Amino acid sequence: MTYQFTTITQAQVEMIAFHWHYDGIYSFYDMESDPEDLMEFTDPNARGNVFAVTSDDALTGFLSIEQSESNTMEIGLGMRPDLTGKGLGTDFLAQCLAFIQTTFSPERITLAVATFNQRAIKTYRKIGFVDRGTFMQATNGDTYEFVKMEYLNQ
């Protein structure tokens, strides 16, 4: 698939927030699971730099980019639930990284992922992310362990 990146629209935000529901343990990533995250994502003044990722005009994912420190971009991303677990993640991630590098030219790209999400962690490591430590974070009504990762293949 070839992906296009455009500033996300409110309609696309609402589609993701209220209609994208993941199976099993991945329901952790349903936007409605955390009221604070839901409010931040749906409020255009709070959500920050979020891009819609489309292919053939169909919404396939999203990419959020935040400058966390001098020339470091912290990213968050998600794929449409029916596309996950089908081997598309590596290409999706590679195209997201290429977009970030072309558009922003950061020195570093980092992300955080829940440690139970081994499927995503395996994809991140495969493309060049390395672990930089773990931390606990309160979210979704509990406290979860996350791993901080940094992209090295720039």
mmCIF file of C-alpha atoms in Angstrom:
data_model
loop_
_atom_site.group_PDB
_atom_site.id
_atom_site.type_symbol
_atom_site.label_atom_id
_atom_site.label_comp_id
_atom_site.label_asym_id
_atom_site.label_seq_id
_atom_site.Cartn_x
_atom_site.Cartn_y
_atom_site.Cartn_z
ATOM 1 C CA MET A 1 0.000 0.000 0.000
ATOM 2 C CA THR A 2 1.049 3.558 -0.592
ATOM 3 C CA TYR A 3 -0.019 5.971 2.121
ATOM 4 C CA GLN A 4 -0.798 9.670 1.965
ATOM 5 C CA PHE A 5 -0.485 12.009 4.957
ATOM 6 C CA THR A 6 -2.789 14.990 5.445
ATOM 7 C CA THR A 7 -3.825 17.068 8.429
ATOM 8 C CA ILE A 8 -6.603 15.111 10.090
ATOM 9 C CA THR A 9 -10.168 16.421 9.816
ATOM 10 C CA GLN A 10 -12.667 16.489 12.662
ATOM 11 C CA ALA A 11 -14.773 13.884 10.840
ATOM 12 C CA GLN A 12 -11.765 11.562 10.631
ATOM 13 C CA VAL A 13 -10.999 12.153 14.318
ATOM 14 C CA GLU A 14 -14.550 11.232 15.262
ATOM 15 C CA MET A 15 -14.428 8.104 13.086
ATOM 16 C CA ILE A 16 -11.294 6.946 14.909
ATOM 17 C CA ALA A 17 -12.462 8.000 18.366
ATOM 18 C CA PHE A 18 -15.953 6.515 18.280
ATOM 19 C CA HIS A 19 -15.875 3.729 15.686
ATOM 20 C CA TRP A 20 -12.448 2.102 15.809
ATOM 21 C CA HIS A 21 -12.614 -0.782 18.279
ATOM 22 C CA TYR A 22 -9.831 -3.319 18.689
ATOM 23 C CA ASP A 23 -10.161 -6.975 19.730
ATOM 24 C CA GLY A 24 -8.972 -8.587 22.956
ATOM 25 C CA ILE A 25 -6.100 -6.976 24.830
ATOM 26 C CA TYR A 26 -5.772 -4.396 22.055
ATOM 27 C CA SER A 27 -9.072 -2.795 23.161
ATOM 28 C CA PHE A 28 -6.677 -0.891 25.434
ATOM 29 C CA TYR A 29 -6.141 1.334 22.361
ATOM 30 C CA ASP A 30 -9.826 2.179 21.880
ATOM 31 C CA MET A 31 -9.983 5.971 22.276
ATOM 32 C CA GLU A 32 -13.081 5.671 24.430
ATOM 33 C CA SER A 33 -11.117 3.596 26.993
ATOM 34 C CA ASP A 34 -9.563 6.711 28.513
ATOM 35 C CA PRO A 35 -11.810 9.793 28.882
ATOM 36 C CA GLU A 36 -8.816 12.147 29.162
ATOM 37 C CA ASP A 37 -7.184 10.802 25.980
ATOM 38 C CA LEU A 38 -10.545 10.900 24.193
ATOM 39 C CA MET A 39 -11.084 14.539 25.124
ATOM 40 C CA GLU A 40 -7.566 15.497 24.036
ATOM 41 C CA PHE A 41 -7.887 13.651 20.716
ATOM 42 C CA THR A 42 -11.322 15.032 19.831
ATOM 43 C CA ASP A 43 -10.639 18.638 20.836
ATOM 44 C CA PRO A 44 -9.011 20.433 17.878
ATOM 45 C CA ASN A 45 -7.319 22.885 20.268
ATOM 46 C CA ALA A 46 -5.770 20.119 22.387
ATOM 47 C CA ARG A 47 -4.892 17.331 19.965
ATOM 48 C CA GLY A 48 -1.737 18.808 18.487
ATOM 49 C CA ASN A 49 -0.106 17.722 15.253
ATOM 50 C CA VAL A 50 -2.123 14.727 13.995
ATOM 51 C CA PHE A 51 -2.167 13.423 10.442
ATOM 52 C CA ALA A 52 -4.679 11.181 8.733
ATOM 53 C CA VAL A 53 -3.026 8.297 6.927
ATOM 54 C CA THR A 54 -5.002 7.266 3.867
ATOM 55 C CA SER A 55 -4.658 4.836 0.997
ATOM 56 C CA ASP A 56 -6.867 5.124 -2.080
ATOM 57 C CA ASP A 57 -8.854 7.811 -0.204
ATOM 58 C CA ALA A 58 -9.685 5.374 2.631
ATOM 59 C CA LEU A 59 -8.668 6.241 6.189
ATOM 60 C CA THR A 60 -6.161 3.568 7.212
ATOM 61 C CA GLY A 61 -4.500 5.109 10.243
ATOM 62 C CA PHE A 62 -3.279 8.175 12.060
ATOM 63 C CA LEU A 63 0.068 9.620 13.073
ATOM 64 C CA SER A 64 0.598 12.113 15.887
ATOM 65 C CA ILE A 65 3.851 14.032 16.137
ATOM 66 C CA GLU A 66 4.963 16.131 19.069
ATOM 67 C CA GLN A 67 8.279 17.843 19.575
ATOM 68 C CA SER A 68 9.348 16.492 22.969
ATOM 69 C CA GLU A 69 12.713 18.251 23.210
ATOM 70 C CA SER A 70 15.123 20.017 20.894
ATOM 71 C CA ASN A 71 14.757 18.369 17.465
ATOM 72 C CA THR A 72 13.256 15.169 18.909
ATOM 73 C CA MET A 73 9.866 14.025 17.662
ATOM 74 C CA GLU A 74 7.706 11.820 19.901
ATOM 75 C CA ILE A 75 5.231 9.898 17.776
ATOM 76 C CA GLY A 76 2.044 7.972 18.319
ATOM 77 C CA LEU A 77 0.307 6.001 15.615
ATOM 78 C CA GLY A 78 -2.524 3.634 15.005
ATOM 79 C CA MET A 79 -3.920 1.528 12.192
ATOM 80 C CA ARG A 80 -7.575 0.881 11.476
ATOM 81 C CA PRO A 81 -8.556 -2.192 13.527
ATOM 82 C CA ASP A 82 -9.413 -4.416 10.551
ATOM 83 C CA LEU A 83 -5.915 -3.853 9.125
ATOM 84 C CA THR A 84 -3.975 -4.872 12.247
ATOM 85 C CA GLY A 85 -2.379 -8.291 12.635
ATOM 86 C CA LYS A 86 -2.099 -8.796 8.857
ATOM 87 C CA GLY A 87 1.582 -8.027 8.310
ATOM 88 C CA LEU A 88 0.981 -4.429 7.181
ATOM 89 C CA GLY A 89 2.610 -2.751 10.175
ATOM 90 C CA THR A 90 6.203 -2.702 8.950
ATOM 91 C CA ASP A 91 5.352 -0.919 5.689
ATOM 92 C CA PHE A 92 2.911 1.409 7.477
ATOM 93 C CA LEU A 93 5.592 2.346 10.010
ATOM 94 C CA ALA A 94 8.294 2.741 7.341
ATOM 95 C CA GLN A 95 6.128 5.180 5.386
ATOM 96 C CA CYS A 96 5.267 7.095 8.574
ATOM 97 C CA LEU A 97 8.975 7.434 9.379
ATOM 98 C CA ALA A 98 9.788 8.554 5.830
ATOM 99 C CA PHE A 99 7.060 11.208 6.062
ATOM 100 C CA ILE A 100 8.398 12.449 9.408
ATOM 101 C CA GLN A 101 11.987 12.611 8.155
ATOM 102 C CA THR A 102 11.040 14.395 4.934
ATOM 103 C CA THR A 103 8.652 16.857 6.564
ATOM 104 C CA PHE A 104 10.376 17.623 9.876
ATOM 105 C CA SER A 105 14.013 16.380 9.596
ATOM 106 C CA PRO A 106 14.290 15.496 13.291
ATOM 107 C CA GLU A 107 17.528 14.325 14.873
ATOM 108 C CA ARG A 108 15.633 11.735 16.930
ATOM 109 C CA ILE A 109 12.291 9.932 16.718
ATOM 110 C CA THR A 110 10.903 8.314 19.859
ATOM 111 C CA LEU A 111 7.729 6.559 20.925
ATOM 112 C CA ALA A 112 6.246 4.761 23.914
ATOM 113 C CA VAL A 113 4.278 1.524 23.728
ATOM 114 C CA ALA A 114 2.579 -0.626 26.357
ATOM 115 C CA THR A 115 4.863 -3.568 27.158
ATOM 116 C CA PHE A 116 2.052 -6.084 26.673
ATOM 117 C CA ASN A 117 1.835 -5.039 22.993
ATOM 118 C CA GLN A 118 4.551 -7.405 21.812
ATOM 119 C CA ARG A 119 3.123 -7.384 18.284
ATOM 120 C CA ALA A 120 3.890 -3.657 17.936
ATOM 121 C CA ILE A 121 7.208 -3.873 19.803
ATOM 122 C CA LYS A 122 8.388 -6.598 17.414
ATOM 123 C CA THR A 123 7.496 -4.375 14.433
ATOM 124 C CA TYR A 124 9.229 -1.349 15.949
ATOM 125 C CA ARG A 125 12.405 -3.339 16.633
ATOM 126 C CA LYS A 126 12.345 -4.867 13.142
ATOM 127 C CA ILE A 127 12.427 -1.430 11.526
ATOM 128 C CA GLY A 128 15.182 -0.021 13.761
ATOM 129 C CA PHE A 129 13.752 1.122 17.095
ATOM 130 C CA VAL A 130 15.672 0.195 20.238
ATOM 131 C CA ASP A 131 14.492 0.058 23.836
ATOM 132 C CA ARG A 132 15.496 3.016 26.005
ATOM 133 C CA GLY A 133 13.847 1.994 29.274
ATOM 134 C CA THR A 134 10.484 1.365 30.854
ATOM 135 C CA PHE A 135 8.143 3.496 32.929
ATOM 136 C CA MET A 136 4.761 3.199 34.592
ATOM 137 C CA GLN A 137 1.868 5.364 33.421
ATOM 138 C CA ALA A 138 -1.647 5.823 34.714
ATOM 139 C CA THR A 139 -4.135 5.441 31.862
ATOM 140 C CA ASN A 140 -7.391 3.660 31.067
ATOM 141 C CA GLY A 141 -8.317 3.460 34.755
ATOM 142 C CA ASP A 142 -5.145 1.641 35.898
ATOM 143 C CA THR A 143 -1.354 1.852 35.781
ATOM 144 C CA TYR A 144 0.523 0.132 32.943
ATOM 145 C CA GLU A 145 4.145 -0.439 32.058
ATOM 146 C CA PHE A 146 5.401 1.191 28.861
ATOM 147 C CA VAL A 147 8.687 0.895 26.997
ATOM 148 C CA LYS A 148 10.307 4.036 25.581
ATOM 149 C CA MET A 149 11.879 3.371 22.172
ATOM 150 C CA GLU A 150 14.136 5.375 19.877
ATOM 151 C CA TYR A 151 14.566 5.014 16.120
ATOM 152 C CA LEU A 152 18.185 4.491 15.067
ATOM 153 C CA ASN A 153 18.088 3.745 11.318
ATOM 154 C CA GLN A 154 18.030 7.337 10.167
#
